[in-house]
JSON list of C-alpha atoms and ligand atoms in Angstrom, two decimals:
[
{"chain": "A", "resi": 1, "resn": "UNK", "atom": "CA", "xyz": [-105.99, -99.21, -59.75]},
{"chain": "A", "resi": 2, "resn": "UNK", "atom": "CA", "xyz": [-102.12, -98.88, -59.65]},
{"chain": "A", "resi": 3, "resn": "UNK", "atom": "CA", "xyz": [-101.17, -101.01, -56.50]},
{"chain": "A", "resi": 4, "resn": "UNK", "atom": "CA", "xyz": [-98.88, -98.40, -55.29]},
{"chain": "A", "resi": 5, "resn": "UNK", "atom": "CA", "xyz": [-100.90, -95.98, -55.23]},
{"chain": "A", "resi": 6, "resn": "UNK", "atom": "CA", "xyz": [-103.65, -98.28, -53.30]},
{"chain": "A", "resi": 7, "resn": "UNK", "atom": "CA", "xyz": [-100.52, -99.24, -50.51]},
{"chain": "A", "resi": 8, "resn": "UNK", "atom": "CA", "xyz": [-100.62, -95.14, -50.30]},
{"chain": "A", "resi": 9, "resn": "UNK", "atom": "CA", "xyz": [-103.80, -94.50, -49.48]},
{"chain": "A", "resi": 10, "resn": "UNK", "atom": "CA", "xyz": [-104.78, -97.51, -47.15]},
{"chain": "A", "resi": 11, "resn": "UNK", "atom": "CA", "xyz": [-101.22, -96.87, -45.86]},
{"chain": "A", "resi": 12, "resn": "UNK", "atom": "CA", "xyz": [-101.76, -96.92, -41.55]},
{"chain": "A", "resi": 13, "resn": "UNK", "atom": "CA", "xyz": [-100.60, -94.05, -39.38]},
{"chain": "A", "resi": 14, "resn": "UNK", "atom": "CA", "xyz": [-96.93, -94.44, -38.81]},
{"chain": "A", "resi": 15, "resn": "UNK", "atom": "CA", "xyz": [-96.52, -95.49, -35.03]},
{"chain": "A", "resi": 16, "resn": "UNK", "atom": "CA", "xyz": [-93.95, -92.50, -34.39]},
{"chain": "A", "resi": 17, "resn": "UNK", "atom": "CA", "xyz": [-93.90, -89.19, -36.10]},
{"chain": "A", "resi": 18, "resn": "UNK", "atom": "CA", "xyz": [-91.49, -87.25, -34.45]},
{"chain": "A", "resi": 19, "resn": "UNK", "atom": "CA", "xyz": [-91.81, -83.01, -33.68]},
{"chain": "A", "resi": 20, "resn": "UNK", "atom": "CA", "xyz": [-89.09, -82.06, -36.45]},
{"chain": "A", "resi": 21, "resn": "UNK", "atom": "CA", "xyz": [-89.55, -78.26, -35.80]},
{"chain": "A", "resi": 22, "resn": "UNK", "atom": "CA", "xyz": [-91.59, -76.33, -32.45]},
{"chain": "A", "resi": 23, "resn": "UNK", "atom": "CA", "xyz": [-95.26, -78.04, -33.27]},
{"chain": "A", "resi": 24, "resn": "UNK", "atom": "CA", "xyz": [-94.44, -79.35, -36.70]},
{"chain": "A", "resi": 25, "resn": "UNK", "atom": "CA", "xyz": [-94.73, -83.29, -37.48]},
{"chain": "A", "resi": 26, "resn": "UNK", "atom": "CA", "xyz": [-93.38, -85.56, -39.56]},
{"chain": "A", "resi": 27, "resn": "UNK", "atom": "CA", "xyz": [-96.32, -86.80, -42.28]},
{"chain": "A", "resi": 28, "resn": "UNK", "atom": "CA", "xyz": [-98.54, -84.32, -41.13]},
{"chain": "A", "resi": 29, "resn": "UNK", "atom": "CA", "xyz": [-99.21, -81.32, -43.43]},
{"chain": "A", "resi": 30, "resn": "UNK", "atom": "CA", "xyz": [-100.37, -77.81, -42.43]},
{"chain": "A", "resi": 31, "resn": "UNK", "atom": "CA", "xyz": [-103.46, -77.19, -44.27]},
{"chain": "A", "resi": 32, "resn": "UNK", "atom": "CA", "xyz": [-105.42, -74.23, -44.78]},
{"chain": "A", "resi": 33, "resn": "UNK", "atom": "CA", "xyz": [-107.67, -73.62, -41.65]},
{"chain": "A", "resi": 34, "resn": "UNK", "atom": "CA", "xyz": [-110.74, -73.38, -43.69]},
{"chain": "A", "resi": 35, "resn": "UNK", "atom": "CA", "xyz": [-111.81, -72.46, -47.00]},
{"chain": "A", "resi": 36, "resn": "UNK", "atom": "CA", "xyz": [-111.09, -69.28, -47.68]},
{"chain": "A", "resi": 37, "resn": "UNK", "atom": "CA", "xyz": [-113.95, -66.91, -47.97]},
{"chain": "A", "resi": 38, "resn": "UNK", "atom": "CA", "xyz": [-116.54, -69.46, -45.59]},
{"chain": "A", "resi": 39, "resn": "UNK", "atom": "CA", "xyz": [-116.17, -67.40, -42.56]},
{"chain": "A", "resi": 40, "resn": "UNK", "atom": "CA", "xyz": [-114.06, -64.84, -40.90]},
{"chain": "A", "resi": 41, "resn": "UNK", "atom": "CA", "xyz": [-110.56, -65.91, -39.60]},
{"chain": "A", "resi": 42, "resn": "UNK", "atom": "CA", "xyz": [-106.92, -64.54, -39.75]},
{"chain": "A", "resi": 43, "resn": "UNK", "atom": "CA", "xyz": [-103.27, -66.30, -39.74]},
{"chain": "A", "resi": 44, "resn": "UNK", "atom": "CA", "xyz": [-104.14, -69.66, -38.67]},
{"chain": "A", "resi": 45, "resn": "UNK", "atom": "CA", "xyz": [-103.75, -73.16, -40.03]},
{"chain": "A", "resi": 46, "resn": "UNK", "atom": "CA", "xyz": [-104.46, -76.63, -39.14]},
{"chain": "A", "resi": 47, "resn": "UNK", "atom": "CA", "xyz": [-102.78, -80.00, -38.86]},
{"chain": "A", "resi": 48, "resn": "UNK", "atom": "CA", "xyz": [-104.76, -83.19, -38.44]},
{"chain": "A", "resi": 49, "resn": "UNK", "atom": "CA", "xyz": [-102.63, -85.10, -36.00]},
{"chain": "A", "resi": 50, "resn": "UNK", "atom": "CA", "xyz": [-105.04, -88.20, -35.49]},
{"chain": "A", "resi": 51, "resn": "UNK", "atom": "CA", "xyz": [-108.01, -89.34, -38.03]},
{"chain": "A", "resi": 52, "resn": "UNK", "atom": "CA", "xyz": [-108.10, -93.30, -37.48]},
{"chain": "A", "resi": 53, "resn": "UNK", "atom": "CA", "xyz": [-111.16, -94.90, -38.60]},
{"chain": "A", "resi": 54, "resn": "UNK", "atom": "CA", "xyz": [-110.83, -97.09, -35.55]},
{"chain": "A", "resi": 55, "resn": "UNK", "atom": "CA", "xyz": [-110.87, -93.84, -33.42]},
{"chain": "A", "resi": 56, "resn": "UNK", "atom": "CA", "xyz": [-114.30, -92.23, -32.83]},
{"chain": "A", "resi": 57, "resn": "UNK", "atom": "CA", "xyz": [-111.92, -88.60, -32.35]},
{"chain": "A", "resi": 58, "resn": "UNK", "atom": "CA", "xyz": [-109.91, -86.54, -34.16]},
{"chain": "A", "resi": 59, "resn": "UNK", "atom": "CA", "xyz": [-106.97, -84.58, -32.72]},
{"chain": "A", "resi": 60, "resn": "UNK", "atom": "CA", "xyz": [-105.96, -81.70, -35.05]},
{"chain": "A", "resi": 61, "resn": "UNK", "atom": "CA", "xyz": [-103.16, -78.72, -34.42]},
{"chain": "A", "resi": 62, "resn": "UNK", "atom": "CA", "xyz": [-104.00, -75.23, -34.56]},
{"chain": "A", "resi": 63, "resn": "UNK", "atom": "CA", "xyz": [-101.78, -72.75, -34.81]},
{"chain": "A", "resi": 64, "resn": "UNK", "atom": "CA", "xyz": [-101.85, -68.68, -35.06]},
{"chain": "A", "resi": 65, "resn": "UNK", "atom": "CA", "xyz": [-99.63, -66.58, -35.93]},
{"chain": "A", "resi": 66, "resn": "UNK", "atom": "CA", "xyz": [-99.36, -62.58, -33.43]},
{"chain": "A", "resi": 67, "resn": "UNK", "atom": "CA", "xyz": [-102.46, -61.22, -34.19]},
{"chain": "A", "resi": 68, "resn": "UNK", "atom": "CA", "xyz": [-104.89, -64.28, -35.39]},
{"chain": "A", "resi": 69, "resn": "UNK", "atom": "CA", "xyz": [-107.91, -65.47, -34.29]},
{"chain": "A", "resi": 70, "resn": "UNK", "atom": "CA", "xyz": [-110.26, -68.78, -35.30]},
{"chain": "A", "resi": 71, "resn": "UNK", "atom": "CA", "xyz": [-113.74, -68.44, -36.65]},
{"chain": "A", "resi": 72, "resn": "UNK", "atom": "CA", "xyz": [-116.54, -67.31, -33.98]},
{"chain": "A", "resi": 73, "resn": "UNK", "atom": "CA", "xyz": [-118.81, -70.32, -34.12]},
{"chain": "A", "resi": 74, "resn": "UNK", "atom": "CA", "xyz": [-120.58, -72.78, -31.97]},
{"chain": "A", "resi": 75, "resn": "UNK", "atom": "CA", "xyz": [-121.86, -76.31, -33.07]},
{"chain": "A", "resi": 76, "resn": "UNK", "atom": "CA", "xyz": [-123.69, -79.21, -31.93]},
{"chain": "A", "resi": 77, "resn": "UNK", "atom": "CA", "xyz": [-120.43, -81.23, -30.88]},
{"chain": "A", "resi": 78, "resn": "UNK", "atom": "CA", "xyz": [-118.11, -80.37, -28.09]},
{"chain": "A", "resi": 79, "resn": "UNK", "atom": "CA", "xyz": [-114.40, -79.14, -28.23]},
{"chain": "A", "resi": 80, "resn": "UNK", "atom": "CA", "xyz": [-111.60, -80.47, -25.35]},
{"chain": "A", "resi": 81, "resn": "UNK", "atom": "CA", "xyz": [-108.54, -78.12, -26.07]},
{"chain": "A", "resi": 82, "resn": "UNK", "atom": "CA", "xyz": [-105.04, -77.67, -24.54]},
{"chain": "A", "resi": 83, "resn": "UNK", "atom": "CA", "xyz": [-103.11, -75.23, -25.24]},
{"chain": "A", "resi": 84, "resn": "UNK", "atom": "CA", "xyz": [-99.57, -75.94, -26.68]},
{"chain": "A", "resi": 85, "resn": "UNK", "atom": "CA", "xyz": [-97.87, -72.95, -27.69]},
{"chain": "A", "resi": 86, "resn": "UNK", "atom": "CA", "xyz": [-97.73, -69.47, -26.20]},
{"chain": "A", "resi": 87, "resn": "UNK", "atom": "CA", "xyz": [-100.80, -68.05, -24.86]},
{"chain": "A", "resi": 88, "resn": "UNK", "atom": "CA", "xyz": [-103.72, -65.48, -25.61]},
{"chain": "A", "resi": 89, "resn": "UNK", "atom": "CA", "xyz": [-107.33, -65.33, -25.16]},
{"chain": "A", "resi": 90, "resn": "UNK", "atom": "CA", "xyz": [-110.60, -67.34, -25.48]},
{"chain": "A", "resi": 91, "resn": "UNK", "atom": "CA", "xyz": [-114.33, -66.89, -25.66]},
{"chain": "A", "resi": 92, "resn": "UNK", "atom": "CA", "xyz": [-116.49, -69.61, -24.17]},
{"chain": "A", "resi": 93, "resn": "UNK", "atom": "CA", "xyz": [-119.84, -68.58, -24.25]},
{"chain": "A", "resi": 94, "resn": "UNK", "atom": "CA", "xyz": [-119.98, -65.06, -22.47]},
{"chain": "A", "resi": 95, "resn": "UNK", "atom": "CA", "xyz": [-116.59, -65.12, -20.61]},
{"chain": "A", "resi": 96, "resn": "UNK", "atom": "CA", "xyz": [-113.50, -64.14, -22.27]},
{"chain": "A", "resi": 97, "resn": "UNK", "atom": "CA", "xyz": [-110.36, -65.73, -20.91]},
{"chain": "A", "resi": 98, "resn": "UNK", "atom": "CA", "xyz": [-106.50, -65.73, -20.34]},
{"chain": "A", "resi": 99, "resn": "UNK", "atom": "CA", "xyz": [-104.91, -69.10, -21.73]},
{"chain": "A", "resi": 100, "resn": "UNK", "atom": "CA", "xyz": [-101.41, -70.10, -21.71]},
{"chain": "A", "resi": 101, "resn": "UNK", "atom": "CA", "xyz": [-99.39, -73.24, -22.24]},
{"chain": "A", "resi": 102, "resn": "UNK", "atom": "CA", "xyz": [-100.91, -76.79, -21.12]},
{"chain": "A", "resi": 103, "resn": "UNK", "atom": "CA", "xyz": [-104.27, -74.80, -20.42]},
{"chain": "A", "resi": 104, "resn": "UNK", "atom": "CA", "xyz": [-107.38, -77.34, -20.51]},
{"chain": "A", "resi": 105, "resn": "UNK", "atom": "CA", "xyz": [-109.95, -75.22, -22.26]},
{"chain": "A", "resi": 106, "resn": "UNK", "atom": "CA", "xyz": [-113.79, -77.38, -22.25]},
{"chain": "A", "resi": 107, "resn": "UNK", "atom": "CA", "xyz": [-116.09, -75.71, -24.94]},
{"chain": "A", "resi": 108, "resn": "UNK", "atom": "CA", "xyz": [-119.57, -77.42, -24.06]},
{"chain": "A", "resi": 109, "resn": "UNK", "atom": "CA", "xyz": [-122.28, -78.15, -27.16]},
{"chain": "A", "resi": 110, "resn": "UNK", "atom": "CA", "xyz": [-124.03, -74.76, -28.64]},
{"chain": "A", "resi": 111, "resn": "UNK", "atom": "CA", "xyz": [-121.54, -72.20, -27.15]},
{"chain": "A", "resi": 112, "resn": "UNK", "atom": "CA", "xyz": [-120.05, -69.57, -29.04]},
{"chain": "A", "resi": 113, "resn": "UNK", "atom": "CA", "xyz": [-116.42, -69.58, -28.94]},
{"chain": "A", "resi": 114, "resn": "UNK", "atom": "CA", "xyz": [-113.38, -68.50, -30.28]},
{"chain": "A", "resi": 115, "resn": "UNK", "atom": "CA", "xyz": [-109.14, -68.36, -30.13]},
{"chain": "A", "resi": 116, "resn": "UNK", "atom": "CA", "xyz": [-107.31, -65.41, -30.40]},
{"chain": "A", "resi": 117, "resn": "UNK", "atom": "CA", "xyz": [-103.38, -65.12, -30.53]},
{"chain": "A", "resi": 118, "resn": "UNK", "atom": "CA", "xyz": [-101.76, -62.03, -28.59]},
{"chain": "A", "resi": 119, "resn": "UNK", "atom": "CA", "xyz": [-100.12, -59.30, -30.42]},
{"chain": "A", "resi": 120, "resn": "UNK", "atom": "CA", "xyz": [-96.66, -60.38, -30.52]},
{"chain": "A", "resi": 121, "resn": "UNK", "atom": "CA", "xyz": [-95.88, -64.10, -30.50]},
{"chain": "A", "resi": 122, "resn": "UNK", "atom": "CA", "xyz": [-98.48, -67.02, -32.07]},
{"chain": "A", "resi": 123, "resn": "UNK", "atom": "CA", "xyz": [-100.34, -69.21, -30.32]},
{"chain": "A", "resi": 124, "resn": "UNK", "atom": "CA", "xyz": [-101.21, -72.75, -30.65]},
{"chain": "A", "resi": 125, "resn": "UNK", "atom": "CA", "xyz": [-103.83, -75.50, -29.26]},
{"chain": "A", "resi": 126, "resn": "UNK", "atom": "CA", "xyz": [-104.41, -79.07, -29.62]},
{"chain": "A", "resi": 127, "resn": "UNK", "atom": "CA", "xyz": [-108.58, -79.37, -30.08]},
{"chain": "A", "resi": 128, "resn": "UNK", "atom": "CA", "xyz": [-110.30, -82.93, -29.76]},
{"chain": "A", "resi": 129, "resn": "UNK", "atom": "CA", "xyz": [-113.39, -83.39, -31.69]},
{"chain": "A", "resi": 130, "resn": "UNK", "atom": "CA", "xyz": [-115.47, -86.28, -32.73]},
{"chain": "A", "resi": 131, "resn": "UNK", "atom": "CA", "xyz": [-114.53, -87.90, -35.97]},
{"chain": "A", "resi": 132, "resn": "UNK", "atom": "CA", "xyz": [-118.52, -87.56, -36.97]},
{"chain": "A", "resi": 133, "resn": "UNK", "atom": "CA", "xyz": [-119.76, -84.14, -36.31]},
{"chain": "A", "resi": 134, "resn": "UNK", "atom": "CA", "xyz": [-122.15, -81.48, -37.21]},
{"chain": "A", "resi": 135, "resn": "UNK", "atom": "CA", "xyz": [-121.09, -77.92, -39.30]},
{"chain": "A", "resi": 136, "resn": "UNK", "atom": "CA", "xyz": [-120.70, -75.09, -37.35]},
{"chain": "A", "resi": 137, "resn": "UNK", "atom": "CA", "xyz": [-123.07, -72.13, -36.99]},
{"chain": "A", "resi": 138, "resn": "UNK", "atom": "CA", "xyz": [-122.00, -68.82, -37.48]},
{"chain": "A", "resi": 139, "resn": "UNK", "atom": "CA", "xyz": [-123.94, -65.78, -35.41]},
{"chain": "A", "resi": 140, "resn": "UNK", "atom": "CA", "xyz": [-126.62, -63.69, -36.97]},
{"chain": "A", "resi": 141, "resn": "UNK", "atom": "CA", "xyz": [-126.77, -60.22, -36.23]},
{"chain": "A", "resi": 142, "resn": "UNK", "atom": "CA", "xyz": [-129.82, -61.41, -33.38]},
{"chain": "A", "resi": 143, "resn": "UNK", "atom": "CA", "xyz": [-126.47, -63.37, -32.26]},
{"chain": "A", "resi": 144, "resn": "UNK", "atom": "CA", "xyz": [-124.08, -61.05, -32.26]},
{"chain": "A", "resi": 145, "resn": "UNK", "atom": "CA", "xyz": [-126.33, -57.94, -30.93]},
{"chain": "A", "resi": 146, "resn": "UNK", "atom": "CA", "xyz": [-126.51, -60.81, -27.95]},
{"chain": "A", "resi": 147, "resn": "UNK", "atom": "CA", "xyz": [-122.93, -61.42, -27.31]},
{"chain": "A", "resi": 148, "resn": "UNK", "atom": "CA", "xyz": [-121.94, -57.54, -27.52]},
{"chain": "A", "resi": 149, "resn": "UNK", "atom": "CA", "xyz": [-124.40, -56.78, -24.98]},
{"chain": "A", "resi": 150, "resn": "UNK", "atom": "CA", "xyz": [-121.03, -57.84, -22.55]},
{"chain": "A", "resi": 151, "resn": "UNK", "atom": "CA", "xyz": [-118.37, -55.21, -23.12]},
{"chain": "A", "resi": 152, "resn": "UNK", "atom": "CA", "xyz": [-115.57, -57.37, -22.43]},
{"chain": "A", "resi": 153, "resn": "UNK", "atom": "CA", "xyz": [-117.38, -59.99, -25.35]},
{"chain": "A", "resi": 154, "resn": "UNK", "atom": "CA", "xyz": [-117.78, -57.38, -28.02]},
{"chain": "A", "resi": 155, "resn": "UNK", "atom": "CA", "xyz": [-114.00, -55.65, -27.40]},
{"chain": "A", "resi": 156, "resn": "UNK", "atom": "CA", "xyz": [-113.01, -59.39, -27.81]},
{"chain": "A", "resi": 157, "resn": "UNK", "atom": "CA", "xyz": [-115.11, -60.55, -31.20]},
{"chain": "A", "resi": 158, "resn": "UNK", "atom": "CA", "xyz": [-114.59, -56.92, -32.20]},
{"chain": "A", "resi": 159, "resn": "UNK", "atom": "CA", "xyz": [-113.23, -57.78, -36.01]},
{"chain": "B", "resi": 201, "resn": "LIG", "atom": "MN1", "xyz": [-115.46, -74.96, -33.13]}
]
């Protein structure tokens, strides 16, 4: 193996990467949210902030843009989120709420959630997750049939 190469790709997390634009990092790339075409989600990409082998966590960036909204989904692992940019709405479980800037949002095991930008400026979260997880479900139509029974849930998940 070319020895630069191997210095790249064992090369440790930098101690400092400093914000070089609002909620972009140095050494930190914004990826694709998820492959395209493996659920439904609009204008939002991700940034994997801390991976550490030594860390049993990862910290990722999410951002969308007016208008975008992650994947409704639970999953066997938990999410701890704070809101960093703007502000919009949330699902957790069967309650839709407001969340702006610096927001704790807890999103226990199993509950169906999602992220939705307003209509006019993007909106961005930090999201803690363990390093070792399970994939996440999507709902069936038994699901969704469920989680429209609540007005306020299906004008939220509506597209
Ligand atoms: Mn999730």
């Amino acid at each position: 193996m070319d020895e630069s190469n191997k210095d790249q790709r064992s090369a440790p997390t930098p101690a400092l990467r400093a914000e070089r634009e609002h909620c972009r990092w140095d050494k930190v790339d914004v990826m694709q949210y998820k492959q395209e075409g493996s659920a439904p989600f609009r204008d939002i990409t991700r940034q994997v902030l801390f991976d550490d082998p030594q860390l049993a966590a990862q910290v990722r960036y999410f951002e969308m843009q007016a208008g975008g909204y992650s994947t409704l989904e639970r999953h066997q692992h938990m999410h701890a989120v704070m809101i960093l940019r703007g502000s919009g709405r949330c699902l957790v479980g069967d309650r839709v709420l407001d969340v702006r800037e610096h927001d704790l949002i807890n999103i226990p095991a199993l509950t169906w959630h999602q992220f939705r930008a307003g209509d006019t400026a993007p909106m961005g979260f930090l999201c803690v997750v363990n390093a070792v997880r399970d994939k996440p479900q999507l709902p069936g139509e038994a699901d969704l049939k469920t989680l429209r029974a609540d007005p306020a849930v299906a004008a939220f998940i509506r597209a």
